Amino acid sequence: MKKMTARARTIAAPRAAFTKLLATEAKLFLREPLALFWGVLFPLILTVAMGLAGDGHDTSLGGLSLVDVYVPVTMAMVMSIMSVSLLPVILATYRERGILRRMSTTPVRPWALLGADVTVNIGVIVCAMAVIAIVARVAFHVALPSQGFGFALTLALTAVAMLALGALVASLATSARVAQGLGTLLFFPLMFFAGLWVPQQQMSATLRDVGDFTPLGAATAAIQESMHGQWPHASHLTVLAAFALVLSVAASRLFRWE
Amino acid sequence: MPAIEVEHLQKRYGDTVAVADVSLTIEEGEIFGILGPNGAGKTTTVECIAGLREPDAGRISIMGLDPMADRDAVRGVLGIQLQESQQPDKLKVGEALELYASFYSQAADPEQLLGALGLLDKRETRFAKLSGGQKQRLSIALALIGNPRIAVLDELTTGLDPQARRETWALIEGIRNRGVTIVLVTHLMEEAERLCDRVALIDAGRVVALDTPAGLADAAVAGQLIRFRPSAPLPAELLEGLPGVHSVELERDQVIVTGSGDVVSAVIGALARQGIVAHRLRVEQASLEDAFVALTQPARRI
């Protein structure tokens, strides 16, 4: 009898739990001014700065304007900062403070917390990228991606690769501080090949070839292509898919709850 | 049906045996203490009870449920306060309670719980701004938010000042009065003596004694302990033959006599007959702490 009552009381965790987790994690993200600045505001400021610096065509940029070239770069930057620099710190902190463990003593699985954080991360990325695209379009006449499907596919693969890389950083880091260090360290090579310091159009052929085999190098090139109505080059999509797959498998094997 | 039944629990981590053989039965409505030195296997035992770790051998039943097989059902009836568990710095007290309330289908009212734990005015305060005692009370509130039948509290008052500790104790008694079975893991004797109906003493992964706190004290150290400084040298034989005396020890210029029954008057009478005055005479009743020391470190038994 008691067995029955105990079971009946807790048939699955209430569906409200995930919604509540999502709302709470979103609130917590919005309470981090530094995260908001680096993840959302800074890439937008960079886009605007590039737009003000020049929206005229430049032959050294393959006939594109500076802001044309930088919109895919700042979009890649949003994904890099949100998923590789900020997400691992949140996850490592939750593990370090025993929050994941605490959650696993409730009817809710700690997976739900992970899911909520990833969802918030994706939500912020989508919003930040939409704002960049709109501002660039309205203020600097940058074309919206006309190959919509190719663009969406590129973003989906890049997001999976970056989120998995973030989860991998969280798995390897022994503490939140280490996670922060690793995330920052990864930012530089990832964004270098994306063209943050030297646009891909101005890189040497060799450097560009190397960059095409990095996730954000491939992502930036693919976004650029889809903005000009082309279907992203198969090699870029293959590289992104490979990173998404390998990093996801590694992260799911190595992720530690405690 | 007992609230918790543990039979021959075993758990090892690699080569380290954390729990060698633990069996316990905890009845509904009691405050049950799990006592033992650091590293005795207390926390591992409660982690197995809560289903956080899978035992290597043995059987555990929580209200008739298996913590591993009936994971969700056990989590619905058992609330736990983990040692050193924290919340995100910027999460507010009220938000934490509402979040955890959403995890349970029959959660307690967060407002009421905040009131009972004296946290109502802290509802809008972020976790990082709470004092140690307030964090501990929040942790208790979160353990109770699911309206559990059993609450497991691990190292509840460690790090609290005496005032906060006493307030927390009163709170625990209040929770028990609401019919919740409480498992209290502690290494504070005073806490166990004050709160627990029964206590299991765990040492090196085994239950070495299980009784009421008073029963444990009596069984472990017979009766009383008398200490004094004699005014003149005193041969031990003079006291050893007295009725009720168990042992006589000379420690520098101090004499320590243990015994039971009328041992105090026998000793004082013998001293008077010899014209010896007992300076700084102290009589101590055996406490749980004596039992703890005697049972967990047999080599150093008095």
Coordinates of C-alpha atoms in Angstrom, one line a residue:
Chain A
M1 CA 0.0 0.0 0.0
K2 CA 2.6 2.5 1.1
K3 CA 4.7 1.5 -1.8
M4 CA 1.9 2.5 -4.1
T5 CA 1.4 5.8 -2.4
A6 CA 5.0 6.6 -2.6
R7 CA 5.0 5.9 -6.3
A8 CA 1.9 7.8 -7.0
R9 CA 3.2 10.9 -5.2
T10 CA 6.1 11.3 -7.6
I11 CA 5.2 10.0 -11.0
A12 CA 7.9 11.7 -13.0
A13 CA 9.1 15.1 -12.1
P14 CA 6.4 17.7 -12.8
R15 CA 6.7 19.2 -16.3
A16 CA 6.8 22.6 -14.6
A17 CA 10.2 21.7 -13.3
F18 CA 12.0 22.2 -16.6
T19 CA 10.2 25.5 -17.3
K20 CA 11.1 26.7 -13.9
L21 CA 14.8 25.7 -14.3
L22 CA 14.9 27.5 -17.6
A23 CA 13.4 30.7 -16.2
T24 CA 15.8 30.5 -13.2
E25 CA 18.9 29.9 -15.4
A26 CA 17.9 32.7 -17.7
K27 CA 17.5 35.1 -14.7
L28 CA 20.9 34.1 -13.4
F29 CA 22.5 34.8 -16.8
L30 CA 20.9 38.2 -16.9
R31 CA 22.4 39.0 -13.5
E32 CA 25.9 38.6 -14.9
P33 CA 26.8 42.0 -16.4
L34 CA 30.2 40.7 -17.6
A35 CA 28.7 37.8 -19.4
L36 CA 26.1 40.0 -21.0
F37 CA 28.8 42.5 -22.1
W38 CA 31.2 40.0 -23.6
G39 CA 28.7 37.6 -25.0
V40 CA 26.2 40.1 -26.4
L41 CA 27.2 43.7 -26.3
F42 CA 30.9 43.5 -27.3
P43 CA 30.3 41.6 -30.6
L44 CA 27.5 44.1 -31.4
I45 CA 29.8 47.1 -30.6
L46 CA 32.5 45.6 -32.8
T47 CA 30.0 45.2 -35.7
V48 CA 28.9 48.8 -35.4
A49 CA 32.6 49.9 -35.2
M50 CA 33.4 48.1 -38.4
G51 CA 30.3 49.6 -40.0
L52 CA 31.4 53.1 -39.0
A53 CA 34.9 52.4 -40.1
G54 CA 33.8 51.6 -43.6
D55 CA 30.9 50.2 -45.5
G56 CA 32.4 51.0 -48.9
H57 CA 33.7 48.2 -51.2
D58 CA 37.3 47.2 -50.7
T59 CA 39.2 45.4 -53.4
S60 CA 41.6 43.8 -50.8
L61 CA 38.5 42.3 -49.2
G62 CA 37.3 40.8 -52.5
G63 CA 35.0 43.7 -53.3
L64 CA 33.2 43.5 -49.9
S65 CA 32.9 46.2 -47.3
L66 CA 34.7 45.9 -44.0
V67 CA 31.3 45.4 -42.2
D68 CA 30.3 42.8 -44.7
V69 CA 33.4 40.8 -43.8
Y70 CA 33.0 41.3 -40.1
V71 CA 29.4 40.3 -39.6
P72 CA 30.1 36.6 -39.9
V73 CA 33.1 37.1 -37.6
T74 CA 31.2 38.8 -34.9
M75 CA 28.5 36.1 -35.2
A76 CA 31.1 33.4 -34.7
M77 CA 32.4 35.5 -31.8
V78 CA 29.0 35.3 -30.1
M79 CA 29.1 31.6 -30.3
S80 CA 32.6 31.3 -29.1
I81 CA 32.2 33.5 -26.1
M82 CA 28.8 32.1 -25.1
S83 CA 29.5 28.4 -25.5
V84 CA 33.3 28.0 -25.0
S85 CA 34.1 30.8 -22.6
L86 CA 31.0 31.3 -20.5
L87 CA 29.1 28.0 -20.4
P88 CA 32.0 25.9 -19.1
V89 CA 32.4 28.3 -16.1
I90 CA 28.7 27.9 -15.3
L91 CA 28.9 24.1 -15.5
A92 CA 32.2 23.9 -13.6
T93 CA 30.8 26.2 -10.9
Y94 CA 27.7 24.1 -10.5
R95 CA 29.8 21.0 -10.1
E96 CA 32.3 22.6 -7.8
R97 CA 29.6 23.9 -5.5
G98 CA 27.7 20.6 -5.4
I99 CA 24.7 22.0 -7.2
L100 CA 24.6 19.2 -9.8
R101 CA 24.9 16.7 -6.9
R102 CA 22.2 18.4 -4.9
M103 CA 19.9 18.3 -7.9
S104 CA 20.4 14.5 -8.3
T105 CA 18.9 14.1 -4.8
T106 CA 15.6 15.4 -6.1
P107 CA 13.2 13.7 -8.6
V108 CA 14.7 16.0 -11.3
R109 CA 17.8 14.6 -13.0
P110 CA 20.9 16.8 -13.2
W111 CA 20.5 16.5 -17.0
A112 CA 17.6 18.9 -16.8
L113 CA 19.9 21.6 -15.4
L114 CA 22.4 21.0 -18.1
G115 CA 19.6 21.1 -20.7
A116 CA 18.3 24.4 -19.2
D117 CA 21.8 26.0 -19.4
V118 CA 22.3 24.9 -23.0
T119 CA 18.9 26.2 -23.9
V120 CA 19.5 29.6 -22.3
N121 CA 22.9 29.6 -24.1
I122 CA 21.3 28.9 -27.5
G123 CA 18.6 31.4 -26.8
V124 CA 21.0 34.2 -26.1
I125 CA 23.1 33.3 -29.1
V126 CA 20.1 33.5 -31.4
C127 CA 19.0 36.8 -30.0
A128 CA 22.5 38.3 -30.2
M129 CA 23.0 37.2 -33.7
A130 CA 19.6 38.4 -34.8
V131 CA 20.4 41.9 -33.3
I132 CA 23.8 41.9 -35.2
A133 CA 22.1 40.9 -38.4
I134 CA 19.3 43.5 -38.1
V135 CA 21.7 46.4 -37.0
A136 CA 24.1 45.5 -39.9
R137 CA 21.2 45.4 -42.3
V138 CA 19.5 48.6 -41.2
A139 CA 22.5 50.8 -40.5
F140 CA 25.1 49.5 -42.9
H141 CA 23.2 47.7 -45.7
V142 CA 24.7 44.4 -45.1
A143 CA 22.7 41.7 -46.9
L144 CA 20.7 39.3 -44.7
P145 CA 21.6 35.7 -45.4
S146 CA 19.8 34.9 -48.7
Q147 CA 20.7 31.2 -48.6
G148 CA 18.6 30.8 -45.5
F149 CA 18.7 27.1 -45.3
G150 CA 22.4 26.9 -45.7
F151 CA 22.8 29.6 -43.1
A152 CA 20.6 27.8 -40.6
L153 CA 22.4 24.5 -41.2
T154 CA 25.8 26.2 -40.7
L155 CA 24.6 27.8 -37.4
A156 CA 23.2 24.5 -36.1
L157 CA 26.4 22.6 -36.8
T158 CA 28.5 25.3 -35.4
A159 CA 26.4 25.6 -32.3
V160 CA 26.6 21.9 -31.6
A161 CA 30.4 21.9 -32.1
M162 CA 30.9 25.0 -29.8
L163 CA 28.5 23.7 -27.1
A164 CA 30.2 20.3 -27.1
L165 CA 33.6 22.0 -26.9
G166 CA 32.3 24.0 -23.9
A167 CA 31.0 20.8 -22.3
L168 CA 34.4 19.2 -23.0
V169 CA 36.2 22.2 -21.3
A170 CA 33.9 21.8 -18.3
S171 CA 34.7 18.1 -18.2
L172 CA 38.5 18.6 -18.3
A173 CA 38.6 21.6 -15.9
T174 CA 39.2 20.7 -12.3
S175 CA 37.6 23.9 -11.1
A176 CA 35.7 26.9 -12.3
R177 CA 38.9 29.0 -12.4
V178 CA 40.6 26.4 -14.7
A179 CA 37.5 26.3 -16.9
Q180 CA 37.6 30.1 -17.2
G181 CA 41.3 29.9 -18.1
L182 CA 40.8 27.2 -20.7
G183 CA 37.8 28.9 -22.3
T184 CA 39.8 32.1 -22.6
L185 CA 42.8 30.3 -24.0
L186 CA 40.7 28.6 -26.7
F187 CA 39.1 31.9 -27.7
F188 CA 42.3 33.2 -29.4
P189 CA 43.0 30.4 -31.9
L190 CA 39.3 29.9 -32.6
M191 CA 38.7 33.5 -33.3
F192 CA 42.1 34.0 -35.1
F193 CA 41.0 31.6 -37.8
A194 CA 37.6 33.1 -37.9
G195 CA 39.3 36.3 -39.0
L196 CA 38.9 38.5 -35.9
W197 CA 42.4 40.1 -36.2
V198 CA 43.0 39.5 -39.9
P199 CA 40.0 38.9 -42.1
Q200 CA 40.0 35.6 -43.9
Q201 CA 40.1 37.5 -47.3
Q202 CA 43.5 39.0 -46.3
M203 CA 45.0 35.8 -44.9
S204 CA 47.7 34.0 -46.9
A205 CA 46.4 30.9 -48.8
T206 CA 48.2 28.6 -46.4
L207 CA 46.7 30.2 -43.4
R208 CA 43.3 30.1 -44.9
D209 CA 43.7 26.4 -45.7
V210 CA 44.6 25.7 -42.1
G211 CA 41.7 27.9 -40.9
D212 CA 39.3 25.9 -43.0
F213 CA 40.0 22.9 -40.8
T214 CA 39.1 24.8 -37.6
P215 CA 35.5 25.0 -36.5
L216 CA 35.1 28.8 -36.5
G217 CA 37.3 29.2 -39.6
A218 CA 34.9 26.9 -41.5
A219 CA 31.9 28.5 -39.8
T220 CA 32.8 32.1 -40.8
A221 CA 33.5 31.1 -44.4
A222 CA 30.2 29.2 -44.6
I223 CA 28.2 32.1 -43.1
Q224 CA 29.9 34.5 -45.5
E225 CA 28.9 32.2 -48.4
S226 CA 25.3 31.9 -47.3
M227 CA 25.0 35.7 -46.9
H228 CA 25.7 36.0 -50.6
G229 CA 23.2 33.5 -51.6
Q230 CA 25.5 30.6 -52.1
W231 CA 25.1 27.2 -50.6
P232 CA 28.0 26.8 -48.1
H233 CA 30.9 24.9 -49.5
A234 CA 30.7 21.2 -48.8
S235 CA 34.1 21.1 -47.2
H236 CA 33.1 23.7 -44.6
L237 CA 29.9 21.8 -43.7
T238 CA 31.9 18.6 -43.5
V239 CA 34.5 20.1 -41.2
L240 CA 31.7 21.5 -39.0
A241 CA 29.8 18.2 -38.9
A242 CA 33.0 16.4 -38.0
F243 CA 33.8 18.7 -35.1
A244 CA 30.2 18.6 -33.9
L245 CA 30.3 14.8 -33.9
V246 CA 33.8 14.2 -32.4
L247 CA 33.4 16.9 -29.7
S248 CA 29.9 15.7 -28.7
V249 CA 31.1 12.1 -28.3
A250 CA 34.2 13.2 -26.3
A251 CA 32.1 15.5 -24.1
S252 CA 29.4 12.9 -23.4
R253 CA 32.1 10.3 -22.5
L254 CA 34.1 12.6 -20.3
F255 CA 31.5 14.8 -18.6
R256 CA 31.6 14.4 -14.9
W257 CA 28.8 15.3 -12.5
E258 CA 31.0 15.4 -9.4
Chain B
M1 CA 7.2 -0.7 8.5
P2 CA 10.5 1.0 9.5
A3 CA 11.4 4.2 7.7
I4 CA 14.8 2.9 6.8
E5 CA 16.3 -0.6 6.8
V6 CA 20.0 -1.2 6.0
E7 CA 21.3 -4.7 5.9
H8 CA 25.0 -5.5 5.6
L9 CA 25.8 -2.5 3.5
Q10 CA 29.2 -2.6 1.8
K11 CA 30.9 0.1 -0.3
R12 CA 34.5 0.5 -1.4
Y13 CA 36.3 3.0 -3.5
G14 CA 39.1 1.2 -5.3
D15 CA 41.2 -0.3 -2.5
T16 CA 39.6 1.8 0.2
V17 CA 36.8 0.2 2.1
A18 CA 34.5 3.1 3.1
V19 CA 31.7 0.9 4.5
A20 CA 32.6 -2.6 5.6
D21 CA 29.4 -3.8 7.1
V22 CA 26.6 -1.5 8.3
S23 CA 23.1 -2.7 9.4
L24 CA 20.6 -0.3 10.8
T25 CA 16.8 0.0 11.3
I26 CA 15.4 3.5 11.7
E27 CA 11.8 3.7 12.9
E28 CA 9.3 6.3 11.6
G29 CA 9.3 9.5 13.6
E30 CA 12.6 9.1 15.4
I31 CA 15.6 11.3 15.3
F32 CA 18.4 8.8 14.6
G33 CA 22.0 9.9 14.9
I34 CA 24.9 8.5 12.9
L35 CA 28.1 9.2 14.8
G36 CA 31.7 8.5 14.2
P37 CA 35.1 9.9 13.7
N38 CA 36.1 11.5 10.3
G39 CA 36.4 8.9 7.6
A40 CA 34.3 6.3 9.5
G41 CA 31.9 5.9 6.6
K42 CA 29.0 8.0 7.8
T43 CA 28.6 10.1 4.7
T44 CA 29.0 7.1 2.4
T45 CA 26.3 5.3 4.4
V46 CA 23.8 8.1 4.0
E47 CA 24.8 8.6 0.3
C48 CA 23.8 5.0 -0.3
I49 CA 20.6 5.5 1.6
A50 CA 19.7 8.5 -0.5
G51 CA 20.5 6.6 -3.7
L52 CA 23.5 8.8 -4.6
R53 CA 25.9 5.8 -4.6
E54 CA 25.3 2.3 -5.5
P55 CA 26.2 -0.2 -2.7
D56 CA 28.7 -3.0 -3.6
A57 CA 26.7 -5.4 -1.4
G58 CA 23.8 -5.3 1.0
R59 CA 20.2 -4.3 1.0
I60 CA 18.6 -0.9 1.6
S61 CA 14.9 -0.2 1.9
I62 CA 13.4 3.3 2.3
M63 CA 9.7 3.1 3.2
G64 CA 9.8 -0.3 1.4
L65 CA 11.5 1.2 -1.7
D66 CA 14.9 0.4 -3.2
P67 CA 17.0 3.6 -3.6
M68 CA 18.5 2.4 -6.9
A69 CA 15.5 0.7 -8.5
D70 CA 12.8 3.1 -7.3
R71 CA 15.0 6.2 -7.8
D72 CA 12.2 8.8 -8.4
A73 CA 9.9 7.4 -5.7
V74 CA 12.7 7.4 -3.1
R75 CA 13.6 11.0 -4.0
G76 CA 9.9 11.9 -3.4
V77 CA 9.9 10.6 0.2
L78 CA 13.5 11.4 1.2
G79 CA 14.9 14.9 1.5
I80 CA 18.6 15.4 2.1
Q81 CA 20.8 18.2 3.2
L82 CA 24.2 17.5 1.8
Q83 CA 27.5 18.4 3.4
E84 CA 28.9 21.6 1.9
S85 CA 26.3 22.0 -0.8
Q86 CA 25.9 25.5 -2.1
Q87 CA 23.6 27.5 -4.4
P88 CA 24.5 29.9 -7.2
D89 CA 25.7 33.2 -5.7
K90 CA 23.1 35.3 -7.4
L91 CA 20.1 33.1 -6.7
K92 CA 17.7 34.6 -4.2
V93 CA 16.4 32.6 -1.3
G94 CA 12.8 32.8 -2.5
E95 CA 13.8 31.7 -6.0
A96 CA 15.8 28.7 -4.7
L97 CA 12.8 27.5 -2.8
E98 CA 10.3 28.0 -5.6
L99 CA 12.7 26.2 -8.0
Y100 CA 13.1 23.2 -5.8
A101 CA 9.4 23.2 -5.0
S102 CA 8.7 22.8 -8.8
F103 CA 10.7 19.5 -8.7
Y104 CA 8.1 17.8 -6.4
S105 CA 4.5 17.0 -7.2
Q106 CA 3.4 17.7 -3.6
A107 CA 5.7 20.4 -2.5
A108 CA 5.4 22.3 0.8
D109 CA 4.4 25.9 0.6
P110 CA 7.7 27.9 0.2
E111 CA 6.3 30.9 2.2
Q112 CA 5.4 28.7 5.1
L113 CA 8.7 27.0 5.1
L114 CA 10.6 30.3 5.0
G115 CA 8.5 31.5 8.0
A116 CA 9.3 28.3 9.9
L117 CA 13.0 28.7 9.3
G118 CA 13.1 32.4 10.0
L119 CA 14.1 33.4 6.5
L120 CA 11.0 35.4 5.5
D121 CA 12.9 38.7 5.5
K122 CA 15.7 37.1 3.4
R123 CA 13.4 36.1 0.6
E124 CA 14.9 38.7 -1.8
T125 CA 18.5 38.1 -0.6
R126 CA 21.0 36.5 -2.8
F127 CA 22.7 33.3 -1.7
A128 CA 26.2 35.0 -1.5
K129 CA 24.9 37.6 0.9
L130 CA 23.6 35.1 3.5
S131 CA 25.4 34.3 6.7
G132 CA 26.6 30.8 7.4
G133 CA 23.6 30.1 9.6
Q134 CA 21.2 31.4 7.0
K135 CA 22.8 29.3 4.3
Q136 CA 22.4 26.3 6.6
R137 CA 18.8 27.1 7.2
L138 CA 18.2 27.5 3.5
S139 CA 19.8 24.1 3.0
I140 CA 17.4 22.6 5.6
A141 CA 14.5 24.3 3.9
L142 CA 15.4 22.8 0.5
A143 CA 15.7 19.4 2.1
L144 CA 12.1 19.8 3.4
I145 CA 10.5 21.5 0.4
G146 CA 9.3 18.2 -1.1
N147 CA 7.4 17.4 2.1
P148 CA 9.6 14.4 2.7
R149 CA 8.7 11.6 5.2
I150 CA 12.5 11.3 5.9
A151 CA 15.0 14.1 6.2
V152 CA 18.7 13.3 6.1
L153 CA 20.9 16.1 7.5
D154 CA 24.6 15.7 7.1
E155 CA 26.9 17.7 9.4
L156 CA 24.1 20.1 10.0
T157 CA 25.7 22.5 12.4
T158 CA 29.3 22.3 11.4
G159 CA 30.7 25.8 11.2
L160 CA 27.8 27.5 13.0
D161 CA 28.3 29.6 16.1
P162 CA 26.8 28.3 19.4
Q163 CA 23.7 30.5 19.1
A164 CA 22.9 29.5 15.6
R165 CA 23.6 25.9 16.5
R166 CA 21.0 26.0 19.3
E167 CA 18.4 27.6 17.1
T168 CA 19.0 24.9 14.5
W169 CA 18.5 22.2 17.1
A170 CA 15.2 23.7 18.2
L171 CA 14.2 23.7 14.5
I172 CA 15.0 20.0 14.1
E173 CA 12.9 19.1 17.1
G174 CA 10.0 21.1 15.5
I175 CA 10.4 19.2 12.3
R176 CA 10.3 15.9 14.1
N177 CA 7.1 17.0 15.8
R178 CA 5.6 17.3 12.4
G179 CA 6.1 13.6 12.0
V180 CA 9.2 13.6 9.8
T181 CA 11.8 10.9 10.5
I182 CA 15.2 12.5 10.8
V183 CA 18.6 11.0 10.2
L184 CA 21.3 13.2 11.6
V185 CA 25.0 12.7 10.7
T186 CA 27.3 14.4 13.1
H187 CA 30.5 14.3 15.0
L188 CA 29.3 16.6 17.7
M189 CA 28.5 14.6 20.9
E190 CA 26.5 17.5 22.4
E191 CA 24.3 17.6 19.3
A192 CA 23.6 13.8 19.4
E193 CA 23.0 13.8 23.2
R194 CA 20.6 16.7 22.9
L195 CA 18.6 15.6 19.8
C196 CA 18.8 11.9 19.1
D197 CA 16.5 9.2 20.3
R198 CA 19.0 6.6 19.2
V199 CA 22.5 6.7 18.0
A200 CA 24.6 4.4 15.8
L201 CA 28.3 4.7 16.4
I202 CA 30.2 3.9 13.2
D203 CA 33.9 3.3 13.2
A204 CA 36.1 2.0 10.3
G205 CA 33.0 1.2 8.2
R206 CA 31.2 -0.8 10.9
V207 CA 28.5 -0.2 13.5
V208 CA 30.3 -0.6 16.8
A209 CA 27.3 0.4 19.0
L210 CA 23.7 1.2 18.6
D211 CA 21.6 2.5 21.6
T212 CA 20.1 5.6 23.1
P213 CA 22.8 8.2 23.9
A214 CA 22.4 7.5 27.6
G215 CA 22.5 3.8 27.1
L216 CA 25.7 4.1 25.1
A217 CA 27.4 6.2 27.7
D218 CA 26.5 3.7 30.5
A219 CA 27.5 0.7 28.6
A220 CA 30.8 2.0 27.4
V221 CA 32.2 3.7 30.5
A222 CA 30.9 2.1 33.7
G223 CA 29.4 4.9 35.8
Q224 CA 31.6 7.6 37.2
L225 CA 35.0 9.0 37.0
I226 CA 36.6 10.7 40.0
R227 CA 39.7 12.9 39.8
F228 CA 41.5 14.6 42.6
R229 CA 44.9 15.6 43.9
P230 CA 45.8 13.9 47.2
S231 CA 47.4 16.0 49.9
A232 CA 49.9 13.2 50.6
P233 CA 51.3 10.4 48.4
L234 CA 48.7 7.7 48.0
P235 CA 49.3 4.0 47.2
A236 CA 46.9 2.8 44.6
E237 CA 46.2 -0.4 46.5
L238 CA 44.5 1.6 49.2
L239 CA 41.6 2.4 46.7
E240 CA 41.7 -0.6 44.5
G241 CA 40.1 -3.0 47.0
L242 CA 37.2 -0.7 47.7
P243 CA 33.7 -1.7 46.7
G244 CA 32.6 -0.3 43.4
V245 CA 36.0 0.7 42.2
H246 CA 36.9 -0.5 38.7
S247 CA 40.3 1.1 38.1
V248 CA 42.7 3.4 39.8
E249 CA 45.2 5.4 37.8
L250 CA 48.0 7.7 39.0
E251 CA 48.8 10.5 36.6
R252 CA 51.6 12.7 37.9
D253 CA 50.1 14.0 41.1
Q254 CA 46.6 13.3 40.1
V255 CA 44.5 10.2 40.9
I256 CA 41.8 9.0 38.6
V257 CA 39.3 6.5 39.8
T258 CA 36.5 4.9 37.8
G259 CA 33.7 3.0 39.3
S260 CA 30.0 2.5 39.7
G261 CA 27.5 2.5 42.5
D262 CA 28.6 4.2 45.7
V263 CA 32.1 4.6 44.6
V264 CA 32.3 8.3 45.5
S265 CA 31.6 7.9 49.2
A266 CA 33.8 4.8 49.4
V267 CA 36.8 6.7 48.1
I268 CA 36.2 9.7 50.2
G269 CA 35.7 7.6 53.3
A270 CA 39.0 5.7 52.7
L271 CA 40.8 9.0 52.2
A272 CA 39.4 10.4 55.4
R273 CA 40.5 7.4 57.4
Q274 CA 44.1 8.0 56.1
G275 CA 43.9 11.7 56.9
I276 CA 44.4 12.5 53.2
V277 CA 42.6 15.5 51.8
A278 CA 41.3 15.3 48.2
H279 CA 42.1 18.6 46.5
R280 CA 40.3 19.7 43.4
L281 CA 37.9 16.8 43.6
R282 CA 35.8 16.3 40.5
V283 CA 33.2 13.7 39.8
E284 CA 32.2 13.2 36.2
Q285 CA 29.3 11.2 34.9
A286 CA 30.1 9.2 31.8
S287 CA 29.0 11.0 28.7
L288 CA 28.4 10.0 25.1
E289 CA 31.8 11.5 24.4
D290 CA 33.4 9.0 26.7
A291 CA 31.6 6.2 24.9
F292 CA 32.7 7.6 21.6
V293 CA 36.3 7.6 22.7
A294 CA 36.1 4.2 24.4
L295 CA 34.4 2.5 21.4
T296 CA 36.2 4.1 18.5
Q297 CA 39.7 4.0 19.9
P298 CA 40.0 0.9 22.1
A299 CA 43.7 1.3 22.5
R300 CA 43.3 4.4 24.5
R301 CA 40.5 3.2 26.8
I302 CA 40.7 4.5 30.3

